[in-house]
Tab-separated table of C-alpha atoms and ligand atoms in Angstrom:
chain	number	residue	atom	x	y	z
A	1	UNK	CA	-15.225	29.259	-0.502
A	2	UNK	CA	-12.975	26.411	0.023
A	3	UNK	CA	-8.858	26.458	0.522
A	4	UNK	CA	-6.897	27.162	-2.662
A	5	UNK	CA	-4.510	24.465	-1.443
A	6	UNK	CA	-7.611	22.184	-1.436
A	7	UNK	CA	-9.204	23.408	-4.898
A	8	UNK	CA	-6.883	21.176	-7.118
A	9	UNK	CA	-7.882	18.407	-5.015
A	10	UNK	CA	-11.253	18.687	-5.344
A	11	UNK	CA	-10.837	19.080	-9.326
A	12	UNK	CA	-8.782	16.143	-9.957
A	13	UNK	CA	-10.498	13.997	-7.400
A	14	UNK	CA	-8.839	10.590	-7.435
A	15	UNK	CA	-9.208	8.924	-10.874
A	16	UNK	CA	-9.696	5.409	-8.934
A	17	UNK	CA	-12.840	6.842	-7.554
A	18	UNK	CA	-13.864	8.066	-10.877
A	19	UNK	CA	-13.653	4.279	-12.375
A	20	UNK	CA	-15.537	2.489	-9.846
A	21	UNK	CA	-18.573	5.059	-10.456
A	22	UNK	CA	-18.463	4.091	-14.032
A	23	UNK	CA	-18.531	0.773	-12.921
A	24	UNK	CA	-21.686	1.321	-10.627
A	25	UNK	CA	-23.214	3.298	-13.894
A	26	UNK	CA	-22.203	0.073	-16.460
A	27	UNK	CA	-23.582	-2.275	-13.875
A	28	UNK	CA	-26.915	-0.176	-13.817
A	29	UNK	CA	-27.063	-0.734	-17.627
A	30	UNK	CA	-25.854	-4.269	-18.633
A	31	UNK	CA	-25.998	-5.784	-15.177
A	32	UNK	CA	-23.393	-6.029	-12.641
A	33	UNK	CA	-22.660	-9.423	-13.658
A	34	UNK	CA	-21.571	-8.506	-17.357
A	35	UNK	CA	-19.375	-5.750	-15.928
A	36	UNK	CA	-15.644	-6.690	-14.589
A	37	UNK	CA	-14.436	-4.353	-12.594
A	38	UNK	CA	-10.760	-4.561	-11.790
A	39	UNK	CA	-10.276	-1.104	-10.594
A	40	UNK	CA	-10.699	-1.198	-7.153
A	41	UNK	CA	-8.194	-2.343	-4.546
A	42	UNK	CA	-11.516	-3.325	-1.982
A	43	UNK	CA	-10.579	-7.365	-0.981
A	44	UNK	CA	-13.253	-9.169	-1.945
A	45	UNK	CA	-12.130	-12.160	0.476
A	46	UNK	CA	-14.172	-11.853	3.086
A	47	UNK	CA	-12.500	-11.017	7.223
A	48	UNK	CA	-11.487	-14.936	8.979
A	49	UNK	CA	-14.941	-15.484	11.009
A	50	UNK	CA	-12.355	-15.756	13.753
A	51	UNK	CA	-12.044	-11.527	13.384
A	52	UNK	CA	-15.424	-11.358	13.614
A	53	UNK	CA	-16.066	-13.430	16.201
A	54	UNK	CA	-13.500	-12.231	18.118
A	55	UNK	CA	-14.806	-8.340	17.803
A	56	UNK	CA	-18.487	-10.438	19.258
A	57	UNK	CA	-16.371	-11.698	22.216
A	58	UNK	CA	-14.842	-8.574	23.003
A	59	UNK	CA	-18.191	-6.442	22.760
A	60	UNK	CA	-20.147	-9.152	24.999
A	61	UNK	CA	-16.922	-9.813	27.445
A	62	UNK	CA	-15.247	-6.841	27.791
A	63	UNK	CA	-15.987	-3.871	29.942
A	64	UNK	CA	-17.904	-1.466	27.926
A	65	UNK	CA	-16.881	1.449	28.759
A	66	UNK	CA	-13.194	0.068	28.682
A	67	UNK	CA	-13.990	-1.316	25.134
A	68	UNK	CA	-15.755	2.439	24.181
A	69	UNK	CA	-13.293	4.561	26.180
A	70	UNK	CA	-10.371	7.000	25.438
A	71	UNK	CA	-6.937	4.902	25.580
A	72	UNK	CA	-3.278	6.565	25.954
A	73	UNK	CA	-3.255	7.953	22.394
A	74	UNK	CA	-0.534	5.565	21.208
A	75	UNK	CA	-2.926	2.903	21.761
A	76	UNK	CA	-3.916	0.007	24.319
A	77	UNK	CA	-1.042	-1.161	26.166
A	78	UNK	CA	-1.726	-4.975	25.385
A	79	UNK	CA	-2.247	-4.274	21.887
A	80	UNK	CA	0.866	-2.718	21.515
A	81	UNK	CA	2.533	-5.525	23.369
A	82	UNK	CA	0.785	-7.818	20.613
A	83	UNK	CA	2.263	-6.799	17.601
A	84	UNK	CA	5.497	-6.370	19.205
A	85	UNK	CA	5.690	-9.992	20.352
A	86	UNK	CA	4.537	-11.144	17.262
A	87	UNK	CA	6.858	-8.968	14.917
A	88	UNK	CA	9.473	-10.270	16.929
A	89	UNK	CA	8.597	-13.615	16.684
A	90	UNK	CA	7.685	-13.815	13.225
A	91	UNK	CA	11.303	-11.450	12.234
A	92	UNK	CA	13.539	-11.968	14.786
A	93	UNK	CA	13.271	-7.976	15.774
A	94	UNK	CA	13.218	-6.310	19.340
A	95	UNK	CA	10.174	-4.467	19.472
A	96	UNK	CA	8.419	-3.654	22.427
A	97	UNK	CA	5.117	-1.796	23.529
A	98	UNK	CA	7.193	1.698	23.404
A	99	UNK	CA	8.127	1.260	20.064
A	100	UNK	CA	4.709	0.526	18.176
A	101	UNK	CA	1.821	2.930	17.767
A	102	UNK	CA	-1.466	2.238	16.843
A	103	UNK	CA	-2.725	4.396	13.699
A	104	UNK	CA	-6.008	4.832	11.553
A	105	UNK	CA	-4.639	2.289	8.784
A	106	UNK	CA	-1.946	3.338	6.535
A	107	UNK	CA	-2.944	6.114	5.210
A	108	UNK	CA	-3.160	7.831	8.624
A	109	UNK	CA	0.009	6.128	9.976
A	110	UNK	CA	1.853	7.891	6.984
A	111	UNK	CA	0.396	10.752	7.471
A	112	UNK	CA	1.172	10.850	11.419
A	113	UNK	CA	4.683	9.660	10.249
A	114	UNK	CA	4.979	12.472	7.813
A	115	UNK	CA	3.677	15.185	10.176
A	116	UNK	CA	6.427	13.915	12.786
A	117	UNK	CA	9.306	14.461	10.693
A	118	UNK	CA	8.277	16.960	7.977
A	119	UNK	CA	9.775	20.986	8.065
A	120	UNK	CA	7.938	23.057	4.653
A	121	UNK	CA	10.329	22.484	1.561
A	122	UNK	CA	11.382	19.000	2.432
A	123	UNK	CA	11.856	16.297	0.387
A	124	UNK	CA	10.497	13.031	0.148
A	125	UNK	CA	11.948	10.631	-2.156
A	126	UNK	CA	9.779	7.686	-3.714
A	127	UNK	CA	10.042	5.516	-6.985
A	128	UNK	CA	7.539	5.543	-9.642
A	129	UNK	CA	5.006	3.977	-9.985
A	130	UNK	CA	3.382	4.347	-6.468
A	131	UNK	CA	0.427	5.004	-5.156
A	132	UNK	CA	-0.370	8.457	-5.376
A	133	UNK	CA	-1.847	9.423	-2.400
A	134	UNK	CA	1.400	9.806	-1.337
A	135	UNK	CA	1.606	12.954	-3.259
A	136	UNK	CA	-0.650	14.789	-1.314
A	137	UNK	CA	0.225	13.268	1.945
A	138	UNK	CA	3.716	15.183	1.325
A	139	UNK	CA	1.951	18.159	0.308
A	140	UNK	CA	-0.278	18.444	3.589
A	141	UNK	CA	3.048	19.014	5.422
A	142	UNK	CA	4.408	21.914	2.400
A	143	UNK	CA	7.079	19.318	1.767
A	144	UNK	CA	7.883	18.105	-2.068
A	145	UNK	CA	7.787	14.946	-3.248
A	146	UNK	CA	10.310	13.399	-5.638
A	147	UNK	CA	9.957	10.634	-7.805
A	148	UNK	CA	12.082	8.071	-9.207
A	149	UNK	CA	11.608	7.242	-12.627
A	150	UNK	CA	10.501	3.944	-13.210
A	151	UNK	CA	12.659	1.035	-14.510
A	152	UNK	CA	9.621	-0.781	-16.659
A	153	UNK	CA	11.950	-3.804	-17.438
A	154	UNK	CA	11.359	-4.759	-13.579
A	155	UNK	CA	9.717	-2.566	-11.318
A	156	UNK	CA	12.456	-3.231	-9.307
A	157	UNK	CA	13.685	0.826	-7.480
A	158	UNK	CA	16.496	2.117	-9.214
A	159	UNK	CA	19.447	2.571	-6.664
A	160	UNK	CA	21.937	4.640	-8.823
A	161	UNK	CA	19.045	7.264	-9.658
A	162	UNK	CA	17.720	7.144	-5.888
A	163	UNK	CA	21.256	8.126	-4.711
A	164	UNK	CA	21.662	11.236	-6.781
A	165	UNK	CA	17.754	12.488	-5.884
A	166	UNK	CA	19.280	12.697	-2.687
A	167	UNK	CA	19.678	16.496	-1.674
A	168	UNK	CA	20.232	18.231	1.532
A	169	UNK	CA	16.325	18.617	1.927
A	170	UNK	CA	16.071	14.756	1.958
A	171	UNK	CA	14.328	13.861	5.118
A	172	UNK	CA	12.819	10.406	3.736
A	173	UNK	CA	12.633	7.708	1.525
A	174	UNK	CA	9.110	6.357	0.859
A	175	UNK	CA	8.769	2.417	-0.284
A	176	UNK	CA	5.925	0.244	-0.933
A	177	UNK	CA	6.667	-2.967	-0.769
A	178	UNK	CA	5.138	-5.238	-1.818
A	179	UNK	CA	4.332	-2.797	-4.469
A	180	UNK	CA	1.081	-1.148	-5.200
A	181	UNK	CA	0.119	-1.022	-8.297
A	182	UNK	CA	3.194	-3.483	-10.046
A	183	UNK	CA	2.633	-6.866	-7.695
A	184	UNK	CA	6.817	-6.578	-7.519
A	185	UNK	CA	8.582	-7.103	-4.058
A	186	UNK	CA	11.741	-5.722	-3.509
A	187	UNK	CA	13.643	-8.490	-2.339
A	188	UNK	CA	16.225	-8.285	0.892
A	189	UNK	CA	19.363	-7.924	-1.684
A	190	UNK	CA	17.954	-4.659	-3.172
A	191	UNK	CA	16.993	-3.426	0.458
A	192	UNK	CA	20.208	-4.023	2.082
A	193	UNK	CA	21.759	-1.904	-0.951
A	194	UNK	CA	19.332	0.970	-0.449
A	195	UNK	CA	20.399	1.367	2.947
A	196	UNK	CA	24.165	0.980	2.303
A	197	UNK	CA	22.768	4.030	-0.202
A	198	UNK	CA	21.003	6.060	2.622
A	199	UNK	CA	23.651	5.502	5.291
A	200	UNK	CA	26.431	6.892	2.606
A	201	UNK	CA	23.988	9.861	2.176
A	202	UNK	CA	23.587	10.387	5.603
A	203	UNK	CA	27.146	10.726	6.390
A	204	UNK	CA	27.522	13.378	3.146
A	205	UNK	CA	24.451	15.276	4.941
A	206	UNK	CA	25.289	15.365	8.249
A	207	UNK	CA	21.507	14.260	8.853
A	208	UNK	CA	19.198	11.184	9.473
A	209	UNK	CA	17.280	10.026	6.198
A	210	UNK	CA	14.697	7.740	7.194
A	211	UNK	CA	13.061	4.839	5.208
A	212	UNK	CA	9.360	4.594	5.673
A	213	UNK	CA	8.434	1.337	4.559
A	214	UNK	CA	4.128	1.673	3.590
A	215	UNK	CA	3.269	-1.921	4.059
A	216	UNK	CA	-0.687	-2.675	3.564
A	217	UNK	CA	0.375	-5.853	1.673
A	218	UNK	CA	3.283	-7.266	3.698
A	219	UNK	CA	0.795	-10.784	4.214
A	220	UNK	CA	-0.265	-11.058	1.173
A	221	UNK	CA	3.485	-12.768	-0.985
A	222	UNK	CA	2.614	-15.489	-3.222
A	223	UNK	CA	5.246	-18.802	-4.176
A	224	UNK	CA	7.028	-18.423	-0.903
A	225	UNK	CA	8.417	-14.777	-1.951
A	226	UNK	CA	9.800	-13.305	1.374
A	227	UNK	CA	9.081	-9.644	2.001
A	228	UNK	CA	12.098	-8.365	4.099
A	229	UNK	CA	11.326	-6.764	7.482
A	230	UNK	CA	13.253	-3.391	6.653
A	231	UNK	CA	14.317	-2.649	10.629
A	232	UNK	CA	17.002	-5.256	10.342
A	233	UNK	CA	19.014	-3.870	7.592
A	234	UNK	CA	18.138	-0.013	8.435
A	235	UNK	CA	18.226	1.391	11.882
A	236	UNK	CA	16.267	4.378	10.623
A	237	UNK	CA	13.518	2.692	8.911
A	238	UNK	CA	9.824	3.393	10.155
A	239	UNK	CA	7.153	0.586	9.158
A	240	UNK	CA	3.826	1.429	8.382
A	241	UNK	CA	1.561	-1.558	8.574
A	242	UNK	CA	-2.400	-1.699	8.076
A	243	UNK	CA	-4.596	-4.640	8.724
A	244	UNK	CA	-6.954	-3.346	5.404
A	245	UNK	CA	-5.733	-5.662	3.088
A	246	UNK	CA	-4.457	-8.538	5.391
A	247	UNK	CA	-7.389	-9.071	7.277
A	248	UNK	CA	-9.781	-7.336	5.050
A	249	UNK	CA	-10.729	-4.370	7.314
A	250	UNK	CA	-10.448	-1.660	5.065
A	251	UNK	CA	-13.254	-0.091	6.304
A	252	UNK	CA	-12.059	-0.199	10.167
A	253	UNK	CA	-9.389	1.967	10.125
A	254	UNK	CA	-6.881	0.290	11.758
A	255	UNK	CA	-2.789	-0.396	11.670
A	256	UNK	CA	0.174	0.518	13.588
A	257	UNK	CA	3.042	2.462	13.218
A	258	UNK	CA	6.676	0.617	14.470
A	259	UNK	CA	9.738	2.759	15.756
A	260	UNK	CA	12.692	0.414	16.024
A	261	UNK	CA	14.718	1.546	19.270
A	262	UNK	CA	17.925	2.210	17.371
A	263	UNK	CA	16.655	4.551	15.403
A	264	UNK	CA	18.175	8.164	15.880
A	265	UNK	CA	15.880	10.044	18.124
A	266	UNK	CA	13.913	6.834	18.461
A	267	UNK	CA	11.815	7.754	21.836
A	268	UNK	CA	10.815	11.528	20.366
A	269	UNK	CA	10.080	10.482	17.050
A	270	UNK	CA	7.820	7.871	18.511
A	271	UNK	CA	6.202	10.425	20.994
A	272	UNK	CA	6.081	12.758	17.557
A	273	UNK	CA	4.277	10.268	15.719
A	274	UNK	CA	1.618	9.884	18.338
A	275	UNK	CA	1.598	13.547	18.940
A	276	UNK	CA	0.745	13.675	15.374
A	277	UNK	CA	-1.645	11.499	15.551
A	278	UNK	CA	-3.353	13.152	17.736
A	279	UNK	CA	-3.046	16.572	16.443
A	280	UNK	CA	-4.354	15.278	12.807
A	281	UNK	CA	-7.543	14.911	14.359
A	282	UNK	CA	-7.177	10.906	14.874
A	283	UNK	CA	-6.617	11.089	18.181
A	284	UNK	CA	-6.078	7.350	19.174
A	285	UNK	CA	-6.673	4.396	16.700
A	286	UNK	CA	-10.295	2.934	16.489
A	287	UNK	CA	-10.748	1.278	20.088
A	288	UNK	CA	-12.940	-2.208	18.921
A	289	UNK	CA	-10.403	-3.013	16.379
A	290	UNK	CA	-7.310	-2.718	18.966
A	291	UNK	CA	-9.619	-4.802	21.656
A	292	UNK	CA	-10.076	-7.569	18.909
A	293	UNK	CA	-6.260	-7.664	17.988
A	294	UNK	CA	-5.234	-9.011	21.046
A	295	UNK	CA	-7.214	-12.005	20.711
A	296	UNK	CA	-6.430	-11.990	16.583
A	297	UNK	CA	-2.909	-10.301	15.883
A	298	UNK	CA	-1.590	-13.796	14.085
A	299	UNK	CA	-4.831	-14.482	11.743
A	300	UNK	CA	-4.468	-14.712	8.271
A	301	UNK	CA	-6.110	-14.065	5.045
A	302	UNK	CA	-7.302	-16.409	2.488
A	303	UNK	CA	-4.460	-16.548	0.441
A	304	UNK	CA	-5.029	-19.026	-1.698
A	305	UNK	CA	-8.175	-17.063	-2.956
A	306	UNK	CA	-6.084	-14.026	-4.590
A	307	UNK	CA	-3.056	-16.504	-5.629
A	308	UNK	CA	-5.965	-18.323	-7.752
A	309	UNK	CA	-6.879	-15.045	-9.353
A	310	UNK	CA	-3.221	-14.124	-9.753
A	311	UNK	CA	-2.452	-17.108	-11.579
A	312	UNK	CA	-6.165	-17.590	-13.807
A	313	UNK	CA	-5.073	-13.388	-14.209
A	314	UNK	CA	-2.025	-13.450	-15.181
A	315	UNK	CA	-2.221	-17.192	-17.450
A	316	UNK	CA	-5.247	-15.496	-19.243
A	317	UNK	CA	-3.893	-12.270	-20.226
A	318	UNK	CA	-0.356	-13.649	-21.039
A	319	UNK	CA	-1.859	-16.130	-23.452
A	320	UNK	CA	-3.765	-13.499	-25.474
A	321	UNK	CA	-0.364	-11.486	-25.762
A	322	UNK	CA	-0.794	-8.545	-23.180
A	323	UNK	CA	2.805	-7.516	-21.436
A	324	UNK	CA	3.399	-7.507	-17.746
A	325	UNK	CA	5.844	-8.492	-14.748
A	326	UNK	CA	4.240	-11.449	-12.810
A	327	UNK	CA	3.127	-9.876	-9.685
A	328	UNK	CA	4.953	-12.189	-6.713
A	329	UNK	CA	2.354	-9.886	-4.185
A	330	UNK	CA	-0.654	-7.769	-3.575
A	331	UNK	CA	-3.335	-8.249	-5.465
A	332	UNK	CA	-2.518	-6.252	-8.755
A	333	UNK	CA	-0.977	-6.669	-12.315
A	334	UNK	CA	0.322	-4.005	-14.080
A	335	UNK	CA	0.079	-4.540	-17.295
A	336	UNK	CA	1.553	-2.904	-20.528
A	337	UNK	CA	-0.879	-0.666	-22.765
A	338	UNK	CA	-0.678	-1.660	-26.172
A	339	UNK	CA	-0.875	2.082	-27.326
A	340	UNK	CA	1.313	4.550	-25.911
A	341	UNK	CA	-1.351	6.366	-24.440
A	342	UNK	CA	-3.261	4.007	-22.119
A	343	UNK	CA	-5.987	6.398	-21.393
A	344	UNK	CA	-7.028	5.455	-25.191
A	345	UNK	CA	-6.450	1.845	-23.643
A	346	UNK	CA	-9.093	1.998	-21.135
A	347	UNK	CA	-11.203	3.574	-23.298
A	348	UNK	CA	-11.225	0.590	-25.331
A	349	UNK	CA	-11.577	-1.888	-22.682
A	350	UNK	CA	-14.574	-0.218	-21.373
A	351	UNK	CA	-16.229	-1.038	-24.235
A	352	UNK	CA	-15.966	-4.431	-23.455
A	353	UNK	CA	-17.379	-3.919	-20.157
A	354	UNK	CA	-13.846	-4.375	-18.645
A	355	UNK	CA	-12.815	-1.577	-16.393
A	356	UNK	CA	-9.004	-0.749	-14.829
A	357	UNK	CA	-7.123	2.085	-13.821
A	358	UNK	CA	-4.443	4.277	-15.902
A	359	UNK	CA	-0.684	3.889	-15.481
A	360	UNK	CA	-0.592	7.905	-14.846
A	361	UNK	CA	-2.686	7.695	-11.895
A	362	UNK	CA	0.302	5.899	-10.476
A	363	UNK	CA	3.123	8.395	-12.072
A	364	UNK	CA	3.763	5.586	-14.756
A	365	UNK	CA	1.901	6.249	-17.897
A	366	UNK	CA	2.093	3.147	-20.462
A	367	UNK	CA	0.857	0.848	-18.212
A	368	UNK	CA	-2.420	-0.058	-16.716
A	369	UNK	CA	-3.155	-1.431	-12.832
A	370	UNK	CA	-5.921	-4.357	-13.077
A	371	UNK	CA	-7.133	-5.251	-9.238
A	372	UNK	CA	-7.794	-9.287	-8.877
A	373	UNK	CA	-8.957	-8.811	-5.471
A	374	UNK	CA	-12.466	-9.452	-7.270
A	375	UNK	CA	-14.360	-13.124	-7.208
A	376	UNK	CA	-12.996	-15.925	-9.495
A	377	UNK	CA	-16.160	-16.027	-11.466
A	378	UNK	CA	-15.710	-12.635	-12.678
A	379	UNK	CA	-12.083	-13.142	-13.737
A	380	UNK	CA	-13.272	-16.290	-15.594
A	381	UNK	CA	-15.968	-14.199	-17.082
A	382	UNK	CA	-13.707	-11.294	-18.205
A	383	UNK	CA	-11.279	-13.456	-20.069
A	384	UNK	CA	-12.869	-13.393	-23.525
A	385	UNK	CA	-13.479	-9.825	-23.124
A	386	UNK	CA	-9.918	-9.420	-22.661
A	387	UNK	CA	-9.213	-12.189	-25.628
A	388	UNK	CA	-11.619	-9.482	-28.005
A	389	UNK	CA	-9.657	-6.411	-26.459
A	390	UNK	CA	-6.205	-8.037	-27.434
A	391	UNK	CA	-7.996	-9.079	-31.032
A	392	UNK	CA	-8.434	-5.241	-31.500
A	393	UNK	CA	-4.624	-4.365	-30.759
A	394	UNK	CA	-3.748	-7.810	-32.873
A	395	UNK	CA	-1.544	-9.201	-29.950
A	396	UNK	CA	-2.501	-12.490	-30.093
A	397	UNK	CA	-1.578	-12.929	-33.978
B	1	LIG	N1	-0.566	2.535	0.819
B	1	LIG	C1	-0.844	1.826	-0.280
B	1	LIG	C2	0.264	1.460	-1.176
B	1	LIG	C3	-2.153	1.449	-0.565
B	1	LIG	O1	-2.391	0.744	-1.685
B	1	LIG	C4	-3.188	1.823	0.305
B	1	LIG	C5	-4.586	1.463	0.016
B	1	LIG	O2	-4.944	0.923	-0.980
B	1	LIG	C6	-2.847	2.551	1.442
B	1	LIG	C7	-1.541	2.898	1.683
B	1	LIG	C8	-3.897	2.966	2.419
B	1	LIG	O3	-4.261	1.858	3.177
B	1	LIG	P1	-5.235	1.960	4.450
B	1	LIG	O4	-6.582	1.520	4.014
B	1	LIG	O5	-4.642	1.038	5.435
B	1	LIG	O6	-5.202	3.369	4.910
């Protein structure tokens, strides 16, 4: 019999997953090139052939067993030393080796985060909508996650709410930014004002809050936007970075963790967070992947590619009268449902063969998350699917 704490899990399992099997079973019956599946957040830009020939020069140049081996659990020295020197270089920060720690991609650098600074009954506060793994990533530790409502005008995190969701049991803030599933980036303005907020609250508290900034799509900021680098406004900000999205390695499982030195406990919350790691069952970040950063830690994504689809996206939906921010980054729009239910929204849109994910499964209902990390062609394709879907809702009268 499994846990009860995992039962609910396994019920709801993710409703993400549940779209991109109907996707596989649509493709199966009209052809995967009729279907258009935006419900996914799998990069369809292929890894620089610089990443993968770099991961071929490490496996025939490198000492195998050095290349296979156990490392210090924080990770390899040099690749630490890596992303230090080129955070610093790239946002005029401090970092060295000791403050960076090599994680499993985001998802297992929050969690290691989480484990290091979680008691059962703590709180977490994030702003809707957000990705909602982060739900149960609280919930492994017994701590309680508490949400924000949304401001739908902009996406943008409501300060004034944030402050008075603050409690005693407070022990973090969680941001995405840029944002998963809205496309909005909090800009430096709205950052330096959240921390002016958390510093105030720490001084009511008598405690450190920190600010965990989750930041799989940091590279990936379209018409010169600027994501701000949250260590320079917030001594007690943790970032979590992941190479999935910027150098389309989802699959490999790998990202780091950075502790900036004037954070409060700074050299035990570090040691906690690879402690963690280790404890979660992780035990050191995938070895191949840290080898290859060395040679690979300023490479870049094709860019262009998902600002094409944001644009041809974005252009075609506006035009047929659909409702939504202009993303500035990721690769997501989030779009308004026409009906107030937008379950009964994607409903309809499956009918046209045109498959995205409810606003709910992001703590937002009324809105819908379309991923354009998919080819050009199929956007293209999908647009006068999307031109009959708005026909049905009469939004383009
Ligand atoms: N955080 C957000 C906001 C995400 O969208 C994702 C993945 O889509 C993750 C974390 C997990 O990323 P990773 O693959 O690096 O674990």
């Amino acid at each position: 019999m499994i846990s009860k704490k995992m039962r609910p899990l396994v019920e709801n399992n993710s409703a993400i997953r549940v779209m991109f099997e109907e996707g596989k079973r649509l493709a199966g019956l009209y052809g995967a090139e009729n279907v258009y599946d935006f419900s996914l957040g799998n990069p369809n830009v292929p890894a620089p052939s610089s990443v993968n020939q770099a991961i071929a020069d490490v496996l025939l140049e490198e000492d195998s067993v050095t290349v296979h081996g156990y490392m210090s659990n924080a990770g390899f020295s040099d690749t630490r030393k890596a992303v230090a020197d080129s955070l610093n270089r790239r946002f005029g920060t401090r970092f060295n080796e000791e403050n960076i720690v090599m994680i499993s991609g985001a998802a297992g650098g929050l969690n290691a985060v989480l484990k290091a600074i979680l008691d059962p009954g703590d709180e977490v506060v994030t702003f809707a909508p957000y990705f909602l793994e982060y739900r149960n990533y609280v919930a492994n530790y017994d701590a309680r996650l508490v949400e924000v409502p949304p401001d739908t005008e902009t996406f943008q995190p409501d300060l004034a709410a944030l402050r008075n969701m603050i409690t005693e049991r407070t022990r973090a803030v969680l941001i995405n930014n840029p944002n998963n599933p809205t496309g909005v980036i909090y800009p430096k303005e709205i950052i330096i004002r959240m921390a002016e907020v958390l510093r105030e609250r720490e001084r009511t508290y008598g405690h450190s809050i920190y600010l965990i900034s989750d930041e799989p799509y940091r590279e990936l900021a379209y018409d010169g936007a600027q994501v701000p680098f949250v260590t320079r406004y917030y001594s007690n900000a943790i970032v979590v970075y992941s190479f999935s999205k910027s150098l389309s390695l989802p699959g490999e499982r790998i990202g780091y963790v950075a502790v900036p030195e004037d954070a409060e406990d700074a050299e035990s919350l570090t040691q906690a967070v690879v402690i963690a790691n280790r404890v979660l069952g992780h035990v050191n970040a995938p070895s191949l992947m840290q080898r290859m950063l060395v040679r690979c830690i300023d490479e870049e994504t094709d860019l262009e590619a998902y600002d094409r689809n944001r644009k041809l996206l974005y252009e075609g939906l506006t035009e047929c009268g659909f409702q939504c921010v202009k993303p500035q980054g990721a690769f997501y729009l989030f779009v308004k449902s026409p009906t107030a239910d937008e379950n009964q929204f994607c409903e309809a849109a499956k009918k046209h063969n045109i498959l995205f994910v409810p606003g709910s499964s992001f703590a937002c209902p009324g809105f819908v998350r379309i991923a354009y990390c998919v080819s050009c062609d199929t956007i293209r394709r999908s647009l006068p699917a999307f031109e009959k879907l708005a026909e049905e809702y009469h939004l383009n009268m």
